[in-house]
Amino acid sequence: MDARVIVADRQQIVCHGIGSLVGQIPGTQLGGFATDLPSLRAGLAAERGRVIVILGVRLADCDLATAMEMVRRDYPAALVVVVADETEFAFIRAALKSGANSVCMMAQILTSLPKILGKLVDGHSIVPTEILRRLANDTADTLSRREHEILGLLAGGLTNFQISARLGLSENTVKYYLKAIYQKLDVNSRGGAIAKYVAGNY
């Protein structure tokens, strides 16, 4: 039986572009598109059998970490391929840490995606060699899971007080985390941290 593929990205045009490619790959069948977390959840809930999610780094209402967390928690059998641009390499690192089965760079999507999906359909996870090489050479001081969470809320416009209330932390603890985040990102302001977050350069 063919694996059903759900394509999820905040931009409908990206979903359709990847979807048209999926439609030409043997062993796969397009299951639908999702642009936000509720539509991704609904798409997964409607599927029976083997499901592969092709996930962009952002949906309309959340980032990759949040989407991955929901999929891994609620649909652990689903296979996930994260698609990212060259400038969004930090997302690839985060995706693999949070359990993505494979990653595909947008620039190589026409040649890489058919191979990756073919391997997943056969039951093998695959990470392209050039990505493994970059990860091995990448010694950046990466953000912890909690720091990612705080950075995401910061980018969402929340104040220190709102972040502390949302996460059940003291305001001082949030300030401590922000200081660590600024150091790791080599910025000295909220605006600088948010700019790097939005660009995926963290």
C-alpha positions as a LaTeX table, in Angstrom:
\begin{tabular}{lrrr}
\hline
Residue & $x$ (\AA) & $y$ (\AA) & $z$ (\AA) \\
\hline
Met1 & 0.00 & 0.00 & 0.00 \\
Asp2 & 1.26 & 3.48 & $-0.85$ \\
Ala3 & 2.42 & 5.79 & 1.94 \\
Arg4 & 0.17 & 8.83 & 2.29 \\
Val5 & 2.03 & 12.15 & 2.32 \\
Ile6 & 0.81 & 15.31 & 4.07 \\
Val7 & 2.63 & 18.52 & 3.08 \\
Ala8 & 2.69 & 21.18 & 5.81 \\
Asp9 & 4.04 & 24.72 & 5.42 \\
Arg10 & 2.70 & 28.18 & 6.23 \\
Gln11 & 2.70 & 29.07 & 2.51 \\
Gln12 & 0.04 & 27.40 & 0.39 \\
Ile13 & 2.20 & 27.86 & $-2.74$ \\
Val14 & 5.05 & 25.85 & $-1.15$ \\
Cys15 & 2.58 & 23.09 & $-0.20$ \\
His16 & 1.30 & 22.89 & $-3.80$ \\
Gly17 & 4.81 & 22.92 & $-5.28$ \\
Ile18 & 6.00 & 20.06 & $-3.06$ \\
Gly19 & 2.65 & 18.29 & $-3.52$ \\
Ser20 & 3.02 & 18.23 & $-7.31$ \\
Leu21 & 6.45 & 16.62 & $-6.87$ \\
Val22 & 5.07 & 14.02 & $-4.41$ \\
Gly23 & 2.40 & 13.09 & $-6.95$ \\
Gln24 & 5.15 & 11.85 & $-9.31$ \\
Ile25 & 7.03 & 9.69 & $-6.76$ \\
Pro26 & 6.27 & 5.94 & $-6.88$ \\
Gly27 & 4.99 & 4.41 & $-3.63$ \\
Thr28 & 3.52 & 7.67 & $-2.37$ \\
Gln29 & 0.11 & 9.27 & $-2.56$ \\
Leu30 & $-0.65$ & 12.90 & $-1.71$ \\
Gly31 & $-2.82$ & 13.05 & 1.40 \\
Gly32 & $-3.40$ & 16.78 & 1.58 \\
Phe33 & $-1.99$ & 20.12 & 2.73 \\
Ala34 & $-1.76$ & 21.86 & 6.10 \\
Thr35 & $-0.79$ & 25.48 & 6.75 \\
Asp36 & $-1.31$ & 25.55 & 10.53 \\
Leu37 & $-1.27$ & 23.20 & 13.52 \\
Pro38 & $-5.05$ & 22.45 & 13.61 \\
Ser39 & $-5.10$ & 21.52 & 9.90 \\
Leu40 & $-1.98$ & 19.34 & 10.35 \\
Arg41 & $-3.59$ & 17.60 & 13.33 \\
Ala42 & $-6.84$ & 17.08 & 11.36 \\
Gly43 & $-4.92$ & 15.72 & 8.36 \\
Leu44 & $-3.04$ & 13.23 & 10.53 \\
Ala45 & $-6.20$ & 12.17 & 12.36 \\
Ala46 & $-7.93$ & 11.42 & 9.04 \\
Glu47 & $-5.17$ & 9.11 & 7.78 \\
Arg48 & $-4.95$ & 5.34 & 8.28 \\
Gly49 & $-1.85$ & 3.32 & 7.53 \\
Arg50 & 1.58 & 4.71 & 6.77 \\
Val51 & 1.85 & 8.50 & 6.85 \\
Ile52 & 4.77 & 10.75 & 5.94 \\
Val53 & 4.66 & 14.44 & 6.87 \\
Ile54 & 6.77 & 16.85 & 4.80 \\
Leu55 & 7.18 & 19.76 & 7.18 \\
Gly56 & 8.42 & 23.28 & 6.47 \\
Val57 & 10.20 & 25.22 & 9.22 \\
Arg58 & 7.12 & 27.31 & 10.04 \\
Leu59 & 3.38 & 26.89 & 9.96 \\
Ala60 & 1.09 & 29.92 & 10.11 \\
Asp61 & 0.62 & 29.60 & 13.88 \\
Cys62 & 3.78 & 27.89 & 15.17 \\
Asp63 & 7.38 & 27.01 & 14.48 \\
Leu64 & 9.00 & 23.69 & 13.67 \\
Ala65 & 9.69 & 22.72 & 17.31 \\
Thr66 & 6.00 & 23.04 & 18.26 \\
Ala67 & 4.82 & 21.12 & 15.18 \\
Met68 & 7.37 & 18.34 & 15.76 \\
Glu69 & 6.37 & 18.08 & 19.41 \\
Met70 & 2.68 & 17.61 & 18.49 \\
Val71 & 3.44 & 15.01 & 15.79 \\
Arg72 & 5.83 & 13.02 & 17.99 \\
Arg73 & 3.44 & 13.11 & 20.96 \\
Asp74 & 0.11 & 12.46 & 19.21 \\
Tyr75 & 1.14 & 10.55 & 16.05 \\
Pro76 & 4.39 & 8.73 & 16.92 \\
Ala77 & 4.09 & 6.35 & 13.94 \\
Ala78 & 4.14 & 9.24 & 11.42 \\
Leu79 & 7.43 & 9.73 & 9.57 \\
Val80 & 8.64 & 13.34 & 9.28 \\
Val81 & 10.79 & 14.94 & 6.57 \\
Val82 & 11.77 & 18.53 & 7.32 \\
Val83 & 12.36 & 20.83 & 4.35 \\
Ala84 & 14.49 & 23.93 & 4.95 \\
Asp85 & 16.39 & 26.61 & 3.06 \\
Glu86 & 20.16 & 26.98 & 3.20 \\
Thr87 & 19.70 & 29.98 & 5.54 \\
Glu88 & 17.60 & 27.92 & 7.98 \\
Phe89 & 20.20 & 25.32 & 8.93 \\
Ala90 & 19.57 & 25.83 & 12.65 \\
Phe91 & 16.09 & 24.37 & 12.09 \\
Ile92 & 17.58 & 21.22 & 10.61 \\
Arg93 & 19.71 & 20.67 & 13.71 \\
Ala94 & 16.64 & 21.20 & 15.90 \\
Ala95 & 14.49 & 18.93 & 13.71 \\
Leu96 & 16.89 & 16.00 & 13.95 \\
Lys97 & 17.18 & 16.48 & 17.72 \\
Ser98 & 13.42 & 16.35 & 18.06 \\
Gly99 & 13.03 & 13.15 & 16.05 \\
Ala100 & 12.69 & 14.01 & 12.34 \\
Asn101 & 13.29 & 10.94 & 10.16 \\
Ser102 & 14.95 & 12.93 & 7.41 \\
Val103 & 15.74 & 16.42 & 6.19 \\
Cys104 & 15.85 & 17.88 & 2.71 \\
Met105 & 17.38 & 21.18 & 1.62 \\
Met106 & 14.97 & 23.20 & $-0.54$ \\
Ala107 & 17.71 & 23.78 & $-3.16$ \\
Gln108 & 18.06 & 20.00 & $-3.68$ \\
Ile109 & 14.37 & 19.11 & $-3.35$ \\
Leu110 & 13.90 & 17.89 & $-6.95$ \\
Thr111 & 16.71 & 15.34 & $-6.67$ \\
Ser112 & 16.71 & 14.59 & $-2.92$ \\
Leu113 & 13.01 & 14.31 & $-2.06$ \\
Pro114 & 12.24 & 11.33 & $-4.35$ \\
Lys115 & 15.24 & 9.43 & $-2.88$ \\
Ile116 & 14.31 & 10.31 & 0.70 \\
Leu117 & 10.64 & 9.32 & 0.28 \\
Gly118 & 11.68 & 6.11 & $-1.49$ \\
Lys119 & 13.89 & 5.17 & 1.47 \\
Leu120 & 11.16 & 6.03 & 4.01 \\
Val121 & 8.61 & 3.95 & 2.09 \\
Asp122 & 11.10 & 1.04 & 2.31 \\
Gly123 & 11.40 & 1.62 & 6.07 \\
His124 & 14.77 & 3.43 & 6.20 \\
Ser125 & 15.45 & 6.89 & 7.66 \\
Ile126 & 17.98 & 8.89 & 5.65 \\
Val127 & 19.93 & 12.08 & 6.28 \\
Pro128 & 21.83 & 13.34 & 3.21 \\
Thr129 & 25.62 & 13.16 & 3.54 \\
Glu130 & 26.20 & 16.90 & 3.01 \\
Ile131 & 23.86 & 17.66 & 5.92 \\
Leu132 & 25.62 & 15.14 & 8.19 \\
Arg133 & 28.94 & 16.72 & 7.23 \\
Arg134 & 27.70 & 20.21 & 8.11 \\
Leu135 & 26.26 & 18.99 & 11.41 \\
Ala136 & 29.58 & 17.33 & 12.29 \\
Asn137 & 31.49 & 20.55 & 11.55 \\
Asp138 & 28.94 & 22.74 & 13.28 \\
Thr139 & 30.24 & 23.40 & 16.76 \\
Ala140 & 27.97 & 26.37 & 17.44 \\
Asp141 & 26.86 & 26.84 & 21.01 \\
Thr142 & 23.29 & 25.71 & 20.40 \\
Leu143 & 20.22 & 26.77 & 22.34 \\
Ser144 & 18.61 & 24.41 & 24.82 \\
Arg145 & 15.00 & 23.31 & 24.43 \\
Arg146 & 13.88 & 25.83 & 27.08 \\
Glu147 & 15.84 & 28.62 & 25.37 \\
His148 & 14.15 & 27.75 & 22.04 \\
Glu149 & 10.79 & 27.94 & 23.80 \\
Ile150 & 11.57 & 31.34 & 25.35 \\
Leu151 & 12.95 & 32.70 & 22.07 \\
Gly152 & 9.76 & 31.61 & 20.29 \\
Leu153 & 7.58 & 33.41 & 22.86 \\
Leu154 & 9.82 & 36.47 & 22.65 \\
Ala155 & 9.37 & 36.52 & 18.86 \\
Gly156 & 5.62 & 36.23 & 19.48 \\
Gly157 & 5.75 & 39.63 & 21.21 \\
Leu158 & 5.37 & 38.44 & 24.81 \\
Thr159 & 6.90 & 40.48 & 27.64 \\
Asn160 & 9.20 & 38.93 & 30.27 \\
Phe161 & 6.26 & 38.86 & 32.67 \\
Gln162 & 3.99 & 37.12 & 30.12 \\
Ile163 & 6.73 & 34.57 & 29.31 \\
Ser164 & 7.22 & 33.85 & 33.03 \\
Ala165 & 3.46 & 33.37 & 33.50 \\
Arg166 & 3.17 & 31.14 & 30.42 \\
Leu167 & 6.09 & 28.89 & 31.43 \\
Gly168 & 5.59 & 28.97 & 35.20 \\
Leu169 & 9.00 & 30.58 & 35.80 \\
Ser170 & 9.98 & 33.60 & 37.86 \\
Glu171 & 10.67 & 36.80 & 35.95 \\
Asn172 & 14.29 & 36.68 & 37.15 \\
Thr173 & 14.67 & 33.18 & 35.67 \\
Val174 & 13.33 & 34.44 & 32.34 \\
Lys175 & 15.88 & 37.31 & 32.46 \\
Tyr176 & 18.64 & 34.79 & 33.16 \\
Tyr177 & 17.56 & 32.70 & 30.14 \\
Leu178 & 17.37 & 35.79 & 27.91 \\
Lys179 & 20.90 & 36.78 & 28.91 \\
Ala180 & 22.15 & 33.29 & 27.94 \\
Ile181 & 20.22 & 33.45 & 24.65 \\
Tyr182 & 21.69 & 36.87 & 23.77 \\
Gln183 & 25.20 & 35.55 & 24.46 \\
Lys184 & 24.73 & 32.44 & 22.33 \\
Leu185 & 23.22 & 34.44 & 19.47 \\
Asp186 & 25.84 & 37.18 & 19.82 \\
Val187 & 23.22 & 39.94 & 20.11 \\
Asn188 & 22.53 & 42.48 & 22.85 \\
Ser189 & 18.82 & 43.21 & 22.46 \\
Arg190 & 15.39 & 41.60 & 22.13 \\
Gly191 & 15.17 & 42.97 & 18.58 \\
Gly192 & 18.47 & 41.36 & 17.60 \\
Ala193 & 17.40 & 37.99 & 19.06 \\
Ile194 & 14.01 & 38.17 & 17.31 \\
Ala195 & 15.63 & 39.09 & 13.97 \\
Lys196 & 17.91 & 36.02 & 14.18 \\
Tyr197 & 14.95 & 33.82 & 15.20 \\
Val198 & 12.80 & 35.01 & 12.29 \\
Ala199 & 15.69 & 34.44 & 9.85 \\
Gly200 & 16.36 & 30.99 & 11.33 \\
Asn201 & 19.97 & 31.98 & 12.15 \\
Tyr202 & 20.30 & 30.48 & 15.62 \\
\hline
\end{tabular}
